[in-house]
Coordinates of N, CA, C and O in Angstrom, one line a residue:
X1 N 24.8 6.5 -34.2 CA 23.8 6.0 -33.4 C 24.4 5.7 -32.2 O 25.4 5.1 -31.8
X2 N 24.0 6.2 -31.0 CA 24.7 6.4 -29.7 C 23.9 5.1 -28.7 O 22.7 4.9 -28.9
X3 N 24.8 4.5 -28.0 CA 24.3 3.5 -27.0 C 23.9 4.0 -25.9 O 24.7 5.1 -25.3
X4 N 22.8 3.5 -25.2 CA 22.7 4.0 -23.9 C 23.7 3.4 -22.8 O 23.9 2.4 -22.9
X5 N 24.3 4.3 -22.0 CA 25.3 4.0 -21.1 C 24.6 4.1 -19.6 O 24.1 5.1 -19.3
X6 N 24.9 3.2 -18.8 CA 24.5 3.1 -17.5 C 25.3 4.2 -16.7 O 26.6 4.3 -16.9
X7 N 24.6 5.0 -15.8 CA 25.2 5.9 -14.9 C 26.0 5.2 -14.0 O 27.1 5.6 -13.3
X8 N 25.5 3.8 -13.4 CA 26.2 3.2 -12.5 C 27.6 2.4 -13.0 O 28.4 2.2 -12.2
X9 N 27.4 2.0 -14.1 CA 28.6 1.5 -14.7 C 28.7 1.8 -16.1 O 28.3 1.3 -17.0
X10 N 29.5 2.9 -16.1 CA 29.8 3.6 -17.4 C 30.4 2.7 -18.5 O 31.0 1.7 -18.1
X11 N 29.9 2.7 -19.6 CA 30.3 1.9 -20.7 C 29.7 0.5 -20.7 O 29.9 -0.3 -21.6
X12 N 28.7 0.2 -19.7 CA 28.0 -0.9 -20.0 C 26.6 -0.8 -20.1 O 25.9 -0.4 -19.0
X13 N 25.8 -0.6 -21.2 CA 24.5 -0.6 -21.3 C 23.5 -1.4 -20.7 O 23.8 -2.5 -20.8
X14 N 22.3 -0.8 -20.0 CA 21.3 -2.0 -19.6 C 21.9 -2.4 -18.3 O 21.1 -3.5 -17.9
X15 N 23.0 -2.2 -17.6 CA 23.3 -3.0 -16.6 C 22.4 -2.6 -15.2 O 22.1 -3.7 -14.5
X16 N 21.9 -1.5 -15.3 CA 21.1 -0.9 -14.2 C 19.8 -1.8 -14.0 O 19.6 -2.3 -13.1
X17 N 19.1 -1.9 -15.4 CA 17.9 -2.7 -15.2 C 18.2 -4.2 -14.9 O 17.5 -5.0 -14.2
X18 N 19.3 -4.8 -15.5 CA 19.6 -6.2 -15.0 C 20.0 -6.3 -13.7 O 19.5 -7.3 -13.0
X19 N 20.8 -5.4 -13.0 CA 21.0 -5.4 -11.6 C 19.8 -5.4 -10.8 O 19.5 -6.1 -9.7
X20 N 18.9 -4.5 -11.0 CA 17.7 -4.2 -10.4 C 16.8 -5.5 -10.3 O 16.1 -5.9 -9.4
X21 N 16.7 -6.0 -11.6 CA 15.8 -7.2 -11.7 C 16.4 -8.4 -11.0 O 15.7 -9.1 -10.2
X22 N 17.8 -8.5 -10.9 CA 18.5 -9.6 -10.5 C 18.1 -9.4 -8.8 O 17.8 -10.4 -8.2
X23 N 18.4 -8.3 -8.3 CA 18.2 -8.0 -6.9 C 16.8 -8.1 -6.5 O 16.5 -8.8 -5.3
X24 N 15.5 -7.8 -7.3 CA 14.4 -8.1 -6.9 C 14.0 -9.4 -7.0 O 13.2 -9.9 -6.1
X25 N 14.6 -10.3 -7.8 CA 14.5 -11.8 -7.7 C 14.9 -12.4 -6.8 O 14.4 -13.2 -6.0
X26 N 16.1 -11.9 -6.2 CA 16.7 -12.6 -5.0 C 15.9 -12.1 -3.7 O 15.7 -13.0 -2.9
X27 N 15.4 -11.1 -3.6 CA 14.6 -10.7 -2.6 C 13.3 -11.5 -2.5 O 12.8 -11.9 -1.6
X28 N 12.6 -11.7 -3.8 CA 11.2 -12.3 -3.9 C 11.6 -13.9 -3.5 O 10.9 -14.5 -2.8
X29 N 12.7 -14.4 -3.9 CA 13.2 -15.9 -3.7 C 13.3 -16.0 -2.1 O 13.0 -16.8 -1.6
X30 N 14.2 -14.9 -1.6 CA 14.4 -15.2 -0.1 C 13.3 -15.0 0.5 O 12.9 -15.8 1.7
X31 N 12.0 -14.3 0.3 CA 10.8 -14.2 1.0 C 9.8 -15.3 0.5 O 8.8 -15.4 1.0
X32 N 10.3 -16.2 -0.5 CA 9.5 -17.3 -0.8 C 8.3 -16.9 -1.7 O 7.3 -17.5 -2.0
X33 N 8.4 -15.6 -2.4 CA 7.5 -15.2 -3.2 C 7.5 -15.9 -4.7 O 6.6 -15.6 -5.6
X34 N 8.4 -16.7 -5.0 CA 8.5 -17.1 -6.4 C 7.9 -18.5 -6.5 O 8.0 -19.2 -7.3
X35 N 7.2 -18.9 -5.2 CA 6.3 -20.1 -5.2 C 5.2 -19.8 -5.7 O 4.6 -18.7 -5.9
X36 N 4.2 -20.8 -6.1 CA 3.0 -20.7 -6.5 C 2.3 -19.8 -5.6 O 2.4 -20.0 -4.2
X37 N 1.1 -19.0 -5.9 CA 0.5 -18.1 -5.0 C -0.6 -19.1 -4.2 O -1.1 -20.2 -4.7
X38 N -0.8 -19.1 -3.1 CA -1.8 -19.4 -2.3 C -3.2 -19.5 -3.0 O -3.3 -18.3 -3.4
X39 N -4.0 -20.4 -2.7 CA -5.2 -20.4 -3.2 C -6.0 -19.2 -2.7 O -6.2 -19.2 -1.2
X40 N -6.6 -18.6 -3.3 CA -7.6 -17.5 -2.9 C -9.1 -17.4 -3.4 O -9.3 -18.1 -4.2
X41 N -9.8 -16.8 -2.4 CA -11.2 -16.6 -3.0 C -11.1 -15.4 -3.9 O -10.2 -14.8 -4.2
X42 N -12.3 -14.9 -4.3 CA -12.5 -13.7 -5.0 C -12.0 -12.5 -4.2 O -12.1 -12.4 -3.0
X43 N -11.2 -11.4 -4.9 CA -10.9 -10.3 -4.3 C -9.6 -10.4 -3.7 O -9.0 -9.5 -3.0
X44 N -8.8 -11.5 -4.0 CA -7.6 -11.5 -3.4 C -7.4 -12.0 -1.7 O -6.4 -11.8 -1.3
X45 N -8.4 -12.4 -1.4 CA -8.4 -12.7 0.0 C -8.0 -14.1 0.2 O -8.5 -14.8 -0.7
X46 N -7.4 -14.7 1.3 CA -7.0 -16.0 1.5 C -7.8 -16.9 2.0 O -8.8 -16.4 2.9
X47 N -7.9 -17.9 1.5 CA -9.0 -18.9 1.8 C -9.1 -19.5 3.1 O -9.7 -19.9 3.7
X48 N -7.8 -19.8 3.7 CA -7.4 -20.4 4.9 C -7.5 -19.5 6.0 O -7.0 -19.9 7.1
X49 N -7.8 -18.1 6.0 CA -7.6 -17.2 7.1 C -6.3 -16.9 7.5 O -6.0 -16.4 8.4
X50 N -5.3 -17.0 6.6 CA -3.9 -17.0 6.8 C -3.7 -15.4 6.7 O -4.3 -14.9 5.9
X51 N -2.5 -14.9 7.2 CA -2.2 -13.6 6.8 C -1.8 -13.4 5.3 O -1.2 -14.4 4.8
X52 N -2.2 -12.1 4.9 CA -1.7 -11.9 3.4 C -0.2 -11.7 3.1 O 0.3 -11.3 4.2
X53 N 0.3 -11.9 2.0 CA 1.5 -11.8 1.8 C 1.6 -10.7 0.7 O 1.3 -10.9 -0.4
X54 N 2.1 -9.6 1.4 CA 2.1 -8.4 0.4 C 3.7 -8.1 0.1 O 4.1 -7.1 -0.3
X55 N 4.6 -9.2 0.1 CA 6.0 -9.1 -0.1 C 6.5 -8.4 -1.6 O 7.1 -7.7 -1.5
X56 N 5.7 -8.8 -2.5 CA 5.9 -8.0 -3.9 C 5.7 -6.5 -3.8 O 6.5 -5.8 -4.1
X57 N 4.9 -6.1 -3.1 CA 4.3 -4.6 -3.0 C 5.3 -4.0 -2.1 O 5.8 -2.9 -2.2
X58 N 5.8 -4.7 -1.0 CA 6.6 -4.0 0.0 C 8.2 -4.0 -0.5 O 8.9 -3.3 0.2
X59 N 8.5 -4.3 -1.7 CA 9.8 -4.0 -2.1 C 9.8 -2.7 -2.4 O 10.9 -2.1 -2.2
X60 N 9.1 -2.0 -2.9 CA 9.0 -0.6 -3.4 C 8.2 0.3 -2.0 O 8.7 1.4 -1.7
X61 N 7.1 -0.4 -1.5 CA 6.5 0.4 -0.5 C 6.6 -0.1 0.7 O 5.8 -0.7 1.4
X62 N 7.9 -0.1 1.0 CA 8.2 -0.8 2.6 C 7.5 0.0 3.8 O 7.5 -0.6 4.8
X63 N 7.3 1.3 3.5 CA 6.5 1.9 4.6 C 5.2 1.3 4.8 O 4.7 1.4 6.1
X64 N 4.5 0.7 4.1 CA 3.2 -0.1 4.3 C 3.4 -1.3 5.3 O 2.4 -2.0 5.8
X65 N 4.5 -1.7 5.4 CA 4.9 -2.8 6.5 C 4.3 -2.6 7.7 O 4.1 -3.4 8.6
X66 N 4.3 -1.3 8.2 CA 4.1 -0.9 9.6 C 2.9 0.2 9.5 O 2.5 0.5 10.6
X67 N 2.3 0.4 8.3 CA 1.1 1.2 8.2 C -0.2 0.4 8.8 O -0.4 -0.6 8.4
X68 N -0.8 1.1 9.6 CA -1.9 0.6 10.5 C -2.8 -0.1 9.8 O -3.3 -1.4 9.7
X69 N -3.6 0.4 8.7 CA -4.6 0.1 7.8 C -4.0 -1.3 7.2 O -4.7 -2.4 7.0
X70 N -2.9 -1.3 6.5 CA -2.0 -2.4 5.8 C -2.1 -3.4 6.9 O -2.4 -4.7 6.5
X71 N -1.6 -3.3 8.0 CA -1.3 -4.5 9.0 C -2.5 -5.2 9.5 O -2.5 -6.4 9.5
X72 N -3.7 -4.2 9.5 CA -4.6 -5.0 10.0 C -5.4 -5.8 8.9 O -5.7 -7.0 9.2
X73 N -5.3 -5.4 7.6 CA -5.9 -5.9 6.7 C -5.0 -7.3 6.3 O -5.6 -8.3 6.2
X74 N -3.7 -7.2 6.4 CA -2.7 -8.4 6.2 C -3.2 -9.6 7.3 O -3.2 -10.6 6.9
X75 N -3.3 -8.9 8.5 CA -3.7 -10.0 9.6 C -5.0 -10.8 9.3 O -5.1 -11.9 9.8
X76 N -5.9 -10.0 8.6 CA -7.4 -10.5 8.2 C -7.3 -11.4 6.9 O -8.2 -11.9 6.5
X77 N -5.9 -11.5 6.3 CA -5.8 -12.2 5.0 C -6.2 -11.5 3.9 O -6.4 -12.1 2.9
X78 N -6.3 -10.1 4.1 CA -6.7 -9.2 2.8 C -5.4 -8.5 2.4 O -4.9 -7.8 3.3
X79 N -5.0 -8.8 1.3 CA -3.7 -8.3 0.9 C -4.0 -6.9 0.0 O -5.0 -6.8 -0.4
X80 N -2.8 -6.3 -0.6 CA -2.8 -5.1 -1.4 C -3.8 -5.4 -2.6 O -4.5 -4.7 -3.0
X81 N -3.6 -6.7 -3.2 CA -4.3 -7.1 -4.4 C -5.8 -7.0 -4.3 O -6.6 -6.9 -5.2
X82 N -6.2 -7.4 -3.0 CA -7.7 -7.5 -2.9 C -8.5 -6.1 -3.1 O -9.7 -6.1 -3.6
X83 N -7.7 -5.0 -2.9 CA -8.3 -3.5 -3.1 C -7.8 -3.1 -4.6 O -8.5 -2.3 -5.1
X84 N -6.5 -3.3 -4.6 CA -5.9 -2.6 -5.9 C -5.5 -3.6 -7.1 O -4.8 -2.8 -8.0
X85 N -5.9 -4.7 -7.0 CA -5.9 -5.5 -8.2 C -4.4 -6.2 -8.2 O -3.5 -5.6 -7.3
X86 N -4.0 -7.1 -9.0 CA -2.7 -7.6 -9.0 C -1.6 -6.6 -9.4 O -0.5 -6.6 -9.1
X87 N -2.0 -5.5 -10.3 CA -1.2 -4.5 -10.6 C 0.1 -4.9 -11.0 O 1.3 -4.2 -10.7
X88 N 0.2 -5.9 -12.1 CA 1.6 -6.3 -12.6 C 2.4 -5.2 -13.3 O 3.6 -5.2 -12.9
X89 N 1.7 -4.6 -14.1 CA 2.3 -3.3 -14.8 C 2.9 -2.3 -13.9 O 4.1 -1.9 -13.9
X90 N 2.3 -2.1 -12.8 CA 2.7 -1.2 -11.8 C 3.8 -1.6 -11.0 O 5.0 -0.8 -10.8
X91 N 4.0 -2.8 -10.8 CA 5.1 -3.6 -10.0 C 6.3 -3.8 -11.0 O 7.4 -3.7 -10.4
X92 N 5.9 -3.8 -12.2 CA 7.3 -4.0 -13.0 C 7.6 -2.5 -13.5 O 8.9 -2.3 -14.1
X93 N 7.1 -1.3 -13.0 CA 7.5 -0.1 -13.6 C 8.6 0.5 -12.5 O 8.1 1.0 -11.6
X94 N 9.8 0.5 -12.9 CA 11.0 0.9 -12.1 C 10.9 2.6 -12.1 O 11.4 3.1 -11.2
X95 N 10.1 3.4 -12.9 CA 10.2 4.7 -12.7 C 8.9 5.2 -12.4 O 8.5 6.3 -12.0
X96 N 8.1 4.3 -11.7 CA 6.7 4.7 -11.0 C 5.7 5.6 -11.6 O 5.2 6.5 -11.2
X97 N 5.5 5.5 -13.0 CA 4.7 6.1 -13.7 C 3.3 5.2 -13.8 O 2.2 6.0 -13.8
X98 N 3.4 4.1 -13.9 CA 2.1 3.3 -14.0 C 1.4 3.2 -12.7 O 1.8 2.7 -11.7
X99 N 0.2 3.4 -12.7 CA -0.6 3.1 -11.5 C -1.1 1.9 -11.2 O -1.3 1.0 -12.2
X100 N -1.5 1.5 -9.9 CA -2.0 0.1 -9.7 C -3.4 0.1 -10.5 O -3.7 0.9 -11.0
X101 N -3.9 -1.0 -10.5 CA -4.8 -1.5 -11.4 C -6.2 -0.8 -11.0 O -7.0 -0.4 -11.9
X102 N -6.3 -0.6 -9.6 CA -7.5 0.1 -8.9 C -7.2 1.1 -8.1 O -6.3 0.8 -7.3
X103 N -7.5 2.5 -8.2 CA -7.3 3.5 -7.4 C -8.7 3.9 -7.2 O -9.5 3.9 -7.9
X104 N -8.7 4.6 -6.0 CA -10.2 5.1 -5.4 C -10.0 6.5 -5.4 O -9.1 7.3 -4.6
X105 N -11.1 7.4 -6.1 CA -11.3 8.7 -5.8 C -12.1 8.8 -4.6 O -12.4 7.8 -3.9
X106 N -12.0 10.0 -3.8 CA -12.6 10.3 -2.6 C -14.1 9.8 -2.5 O -14.4 9.1 -1.5
X107 N -14.8 10.0 -3.7 CA -16.2 9.5 -3.7 C -16.3 8.1 -3.6 O -17.4 7.6 -3.3
X108 N -15.2 7.3 -4.0 CA -15.5 5.9 -4.4 C -15.0 5.0 -2.9 O -15.2 4.1 -2.8
X109 N -14.3 5.7 -2.1 CA -13.7 5.1 -1.0 C -14.8 4.5 0.0 O -14.8 3.1 0.3
X110 N -15.7 5.1 0.5 CA -16.8 4.7 1.2 C -17.4 3.5 0.8 O -17.5 2.3 1.4
X111 N -18.0 3.6 -0.7 CA -18.7 2.7 -1.2 C -17.9 1.2 -1.3 O -18.4 0.2 -1.0
X112 N -16.5 1.4 -1.6 CA -15.6 0.2 -1.6 C -15.6 -0.5 -0.4 O -15.6 -1.7 -0.2
X113 N -15.1 0.2 0.8 CA -14.9 -0.2 1.9 C -16.1 -0.9 2.5 O -16.0 -1.7 3.2
X114 N -17.3 -0.3 2.2 CA -18.5 -0.8 2.9 C -18.8 -2.2 2.2 O -19.7 -3.0 2.6
X115 N -18.3 -2.7 1.1 CA -18.4 -4.1 0.5 C -18.1 -4.9 1.6 O -18.5 -6.2 1.5
X116 N -17.1 -4.8 2.5 CA -16.5 -5.8 3.6 C -17.1 -5.1 4.7 O -17.0 -6.0 5.8
X117 N -17.2 -3.9 5.0 CA -17.6 -3.3 6.1 C -18.9 -2.6 6.1 O -18.9 -1.5 6.3
X118 N -20.1 -3.3 5.9 CA -21.3 -2.8 5.6 C -22.0 -2.0 6.7 O -22.7 -1.1 6.5
X119 N -21.6 -2.2 8.0 CA -22.3 -1.6 9.2 C -21.4 -0.4 9.6 O -21.8 0.2 10.9
X120 N -20.1 -0.1 9.2 CA -19.3 1.2 9.7 C -20.0 2.2 9.6 O -20.7 2.4 8.7
X121 N -19.7 3.1 10.3 CA -20.2 4.6 10.3 C -21.6 4.6 11.0 O -22.6 5.5 10.5
X122 N -21.9 3.8 11.9 CA -23.1 3.6 12.5 C -23.0 3.2 14.0 O -22.1 2.7 14.3
X123 N -23.9 3.6 14.9 CA -23.7 3.2 16.5 C -23.2 4.2 17.2 O -22.7 5.3 16.8
X124 N -23.3 3.8 18.6 CA -22.9 5.0 19.6 C -21.1 5.0 19.5 O -20.7 6.0 19.8
X125 N -20.5 4.0 19.1 CA -19.0 4.1 19.1 C -18.6 5.2 18.0 O -17.9 6.1 18.2
X126 N -19.3 5.1 17.0 CA -19.0 6.0 15.7 C -19.6 7.5 16.2 O -18.6 8.3 15.8
X127 N -20.6 7.5 16.7 CA -21.1 8.8 17.1 C -20.1 9.5 18.2 O -19.8 10.7 18.0
X128 N -19.5 8.8 19.1 CA -18.6 9.5 19.9 C -17.3 9.8 19.5 O -16.8 10.8 19.8
X129 N -16.9 9.0 18.4 CA -15.6 9.3 17.8 C -16.0 10.5 17.1 O -14.9 11.4 16.9
X130 N -16.9 10.6 16.2 CA -17.1 11.9 15.4 C -17.3 13.1 16.5 O -16.8 14.1 16.0
X131 N -17.9 12.9 17.5 CA -18.1 14.1 18.5 C -16.7 14.6 19.1 O -16.5 15.7 19.1
X132 N -15.8 13.5 19.3 CA -14.4 13.8 19.8 C -13.5 14.5 18.6 O -12.8 15.5 18.8
X133 N -13.7 14.1 17.4 CA -12.7 14.4 16.3 C -13.2 15.3 15.4 O -12.7 16.0 14.5
X134 N -14.6 15.8 15.4 CA -15.0 16.7 14.3 C -14.3 17.9 14.3 O -14.3 18.6 15.3
X135 N -13.9 18.4 13.2 CA -13.1 19.6 13.1 C -11.7 19.6 13.6 O -11.0 20.6 13.5
X136 N -11.3 18.4 13.9 CA -9.9 18.4 14.1 C -9.1 17.4 13.2 O -9.6 16.8 12.3
X137 N -7.9 17.8 13.3 CA -6.8 16.9 12.5 C -6.4 15.5 13.2 O -5.9 15.5 14.4
X138 N -6.7 14.5 12.5 CA -6.1 13.1 13.0 C -4.7 13.2 13.0 O -3.9 13.8 12.3
X139 N -4.1 12.1 13.8 CA -2.7 11.9 13.7 C -2.1 11.6 12.2 O -0.9 11.9 12.0
X140 N -3.0 11.1 11.2 CA -2.6 11.0 9.9 C -2.7 12.2 9.2 O -2.5 12.1 8.0
X141 N -3.0 13.4 9.9 CA -3.0 14.6 8.9 C -4.1 15.0 8.5 O -4.4 16.1 7.9
X142 N -5.1 13.9 8.5 CA -6.5 14.3 7.8 C -7.7 15.1 8.9 O -7.6 14.7 10.1
X143 N -8.3 16.1 8.3 CA -9.3 16.6 9.1 C -10.4 15.8 9.0 O -11.0 15.3 8.1
X144 N -11.2 15.9 10.1 CA -12.6 15.0 10.3 C -13.8 16.0 10.2 O -13.9 16.9 11.0
X145 N -14.3 15.9 8.8 CA -15.4 17.0 8.8 C -16.6 16.2 8.4 O -16.7 15.1 8.3
X146 N -17.6 16.9 7.9 CA -19.1 16.0 7.9 C -18.9 15.1 6.6 O -19.5 14.3 6.4
X147 N -17.8 15.4 5.5 CA -17.8 14.7 4.5 C -16.6 13.6 4.5 O -16.1 13.1 3.6
X148 N -16.2 13.5 5.8 CA -15.2 12.5 6.0 C -15.2 10.9 5.3 O -16.6 10.6 5.4
X149 N -14.3 10.6 4.8 CA -14.4 9.1 4.3 C -13.5 8.2 5.0 O -12.8 8.6 5.9
X150 N -13.8 6.8 5.0 CA -12.8 5.8 5.8 C -11.5 6.3 5.9 O -10.9 6.2 7.1
X151 N -10.5 6.6 5.0 CA -9.3 6.8 4.9 C -8.9 8.1 5.8 O -7.7 8.4 6.1
X152 N -10.0 8.9 6.0 CA -9.7 10.3 6.8 C -9.5 9.7 8.1 O -8.7 10.5 9.0
X153 N -9.9 8.7 8.7 CA -9.8 8.3 10.1 C -8.9 7.1 10.1 O -8.1 6.9 11.0
X154 N -8.9 6.2 9.1 CA -8.2 4.9 9.2 C -7.0 4.8 8.3 O -7.1 5.2 7.2
X155 N -5.9 4.7 8.9 CA -4.8 4.4 8.2 C -4.0 5.7 7.7 O -4.6 6.9 8.1
X156 N -2.7 5.6 7.2 CA -2.0 6.8 6.7 C -1.6 6.5 5.4 O -0.5 5.9 5.2
X157 N -2.4 6.8 4.3 CA -1.9 6.4 2.9 C -0.8 7.3 2.4 O -0.2 6.7 1.4
X158 N -0.2 8.3 3.2 CA 0.9 9.0 2.6 C 2.2 8.2 3.1 O 2.0 7.3 4.2
X159 N 3.2 8.3 2.3 CA 4.4 7.7 2.7 C 5.0 8.2 4.2 O 4.9 9.4 4.5
X160 N 5.3 7.2 4.9 CA 6.2 7.5 6.1 C 7.5 8.4 5.9 O 8.1 8.3 4.9
X161 N 7.9 9.2 6.9 CA 9.2 9.7 6.9 C 10.2 8.7 6.9 O 10.0 7.6 7.3
X162 N 11.4 9.4 6.2 CA 12.5 8.4 6.0 C 13.0 7.6 7.2 O 13.5 6.4 7.3
X163 N 13.1 8.3 8.4 CA 13.5 7.7 9.8 C 12.5 6.7 9.9 O 12.9 5.5 10.6
X164 N 11.3 6.6 9.8 CA 10.3 5.6 10.0 C 10.7 4.3 9.2 O 10.4 3.3 9.4
X165 N 10.9 4.8 7.6 CA 11.1 3.7 6.8 C 12.5 3.0 7.2 O 12.6 1.8 7.0
X166 N 13.4 3.6 7.7 CA 14.7 3.0 7.9 C 14.5 2.0 9.2 O 15.2 1.0 9.3
X167 N 13.6 2.4 10.1 CA 13.3 1.5 11.4 C 12.8 0.3 11.0 O 12.8 -0.6 11.7
X168 N 11.9 0.4 9.9 CA 11.3 -1.0 9.7 C 11.8 -1.7 8.6 O 11.4 -2.8 8.2
X169 N 13.1 -1.3 8.2 CA 13.8 -2.1 7.1 C 14.3 -3.5 7.7 O 14.7 -3.4 9.0
X170 N 14.4 -4.4 7.0 CA 14.8 -5.8 7.5 C 16.2 -5.8 7.8 O 17.0 -5.2 7.1

């Protein structure tokens, strides 16, 4: 029977997991995340209009600290959990196999976003935007076509380049 040996510390099984867990706990404690969660209303929104705290998610998804859609929602008190659920199993998965509690297929994006933004995609501002961008590629790499959904225009759900990630690291 062979024992699993750590690549980082040969001869010491399981040290990598312990080291990662210890490091994550230190980061969470430094950010104040090991305190009781603030009172929220349904859907993960903060009840006092305070910015949302996505610190647990940003441990791995540091690129979303500067991602426009995330920043706007955080300032409005809407954190990752409001749309994607608490996703505890996802957060505990060191090998990134477990998906968040809620993910959205293309057909599900607009109906979900409209639960908070019911009048989007209406009016003169929207019409002018579509006229300007129809058939063109947005800065986030998405094409604006007749079947465009919210995330085709808003935000950049893809990971940022390494240079951008390094620029936003604390």
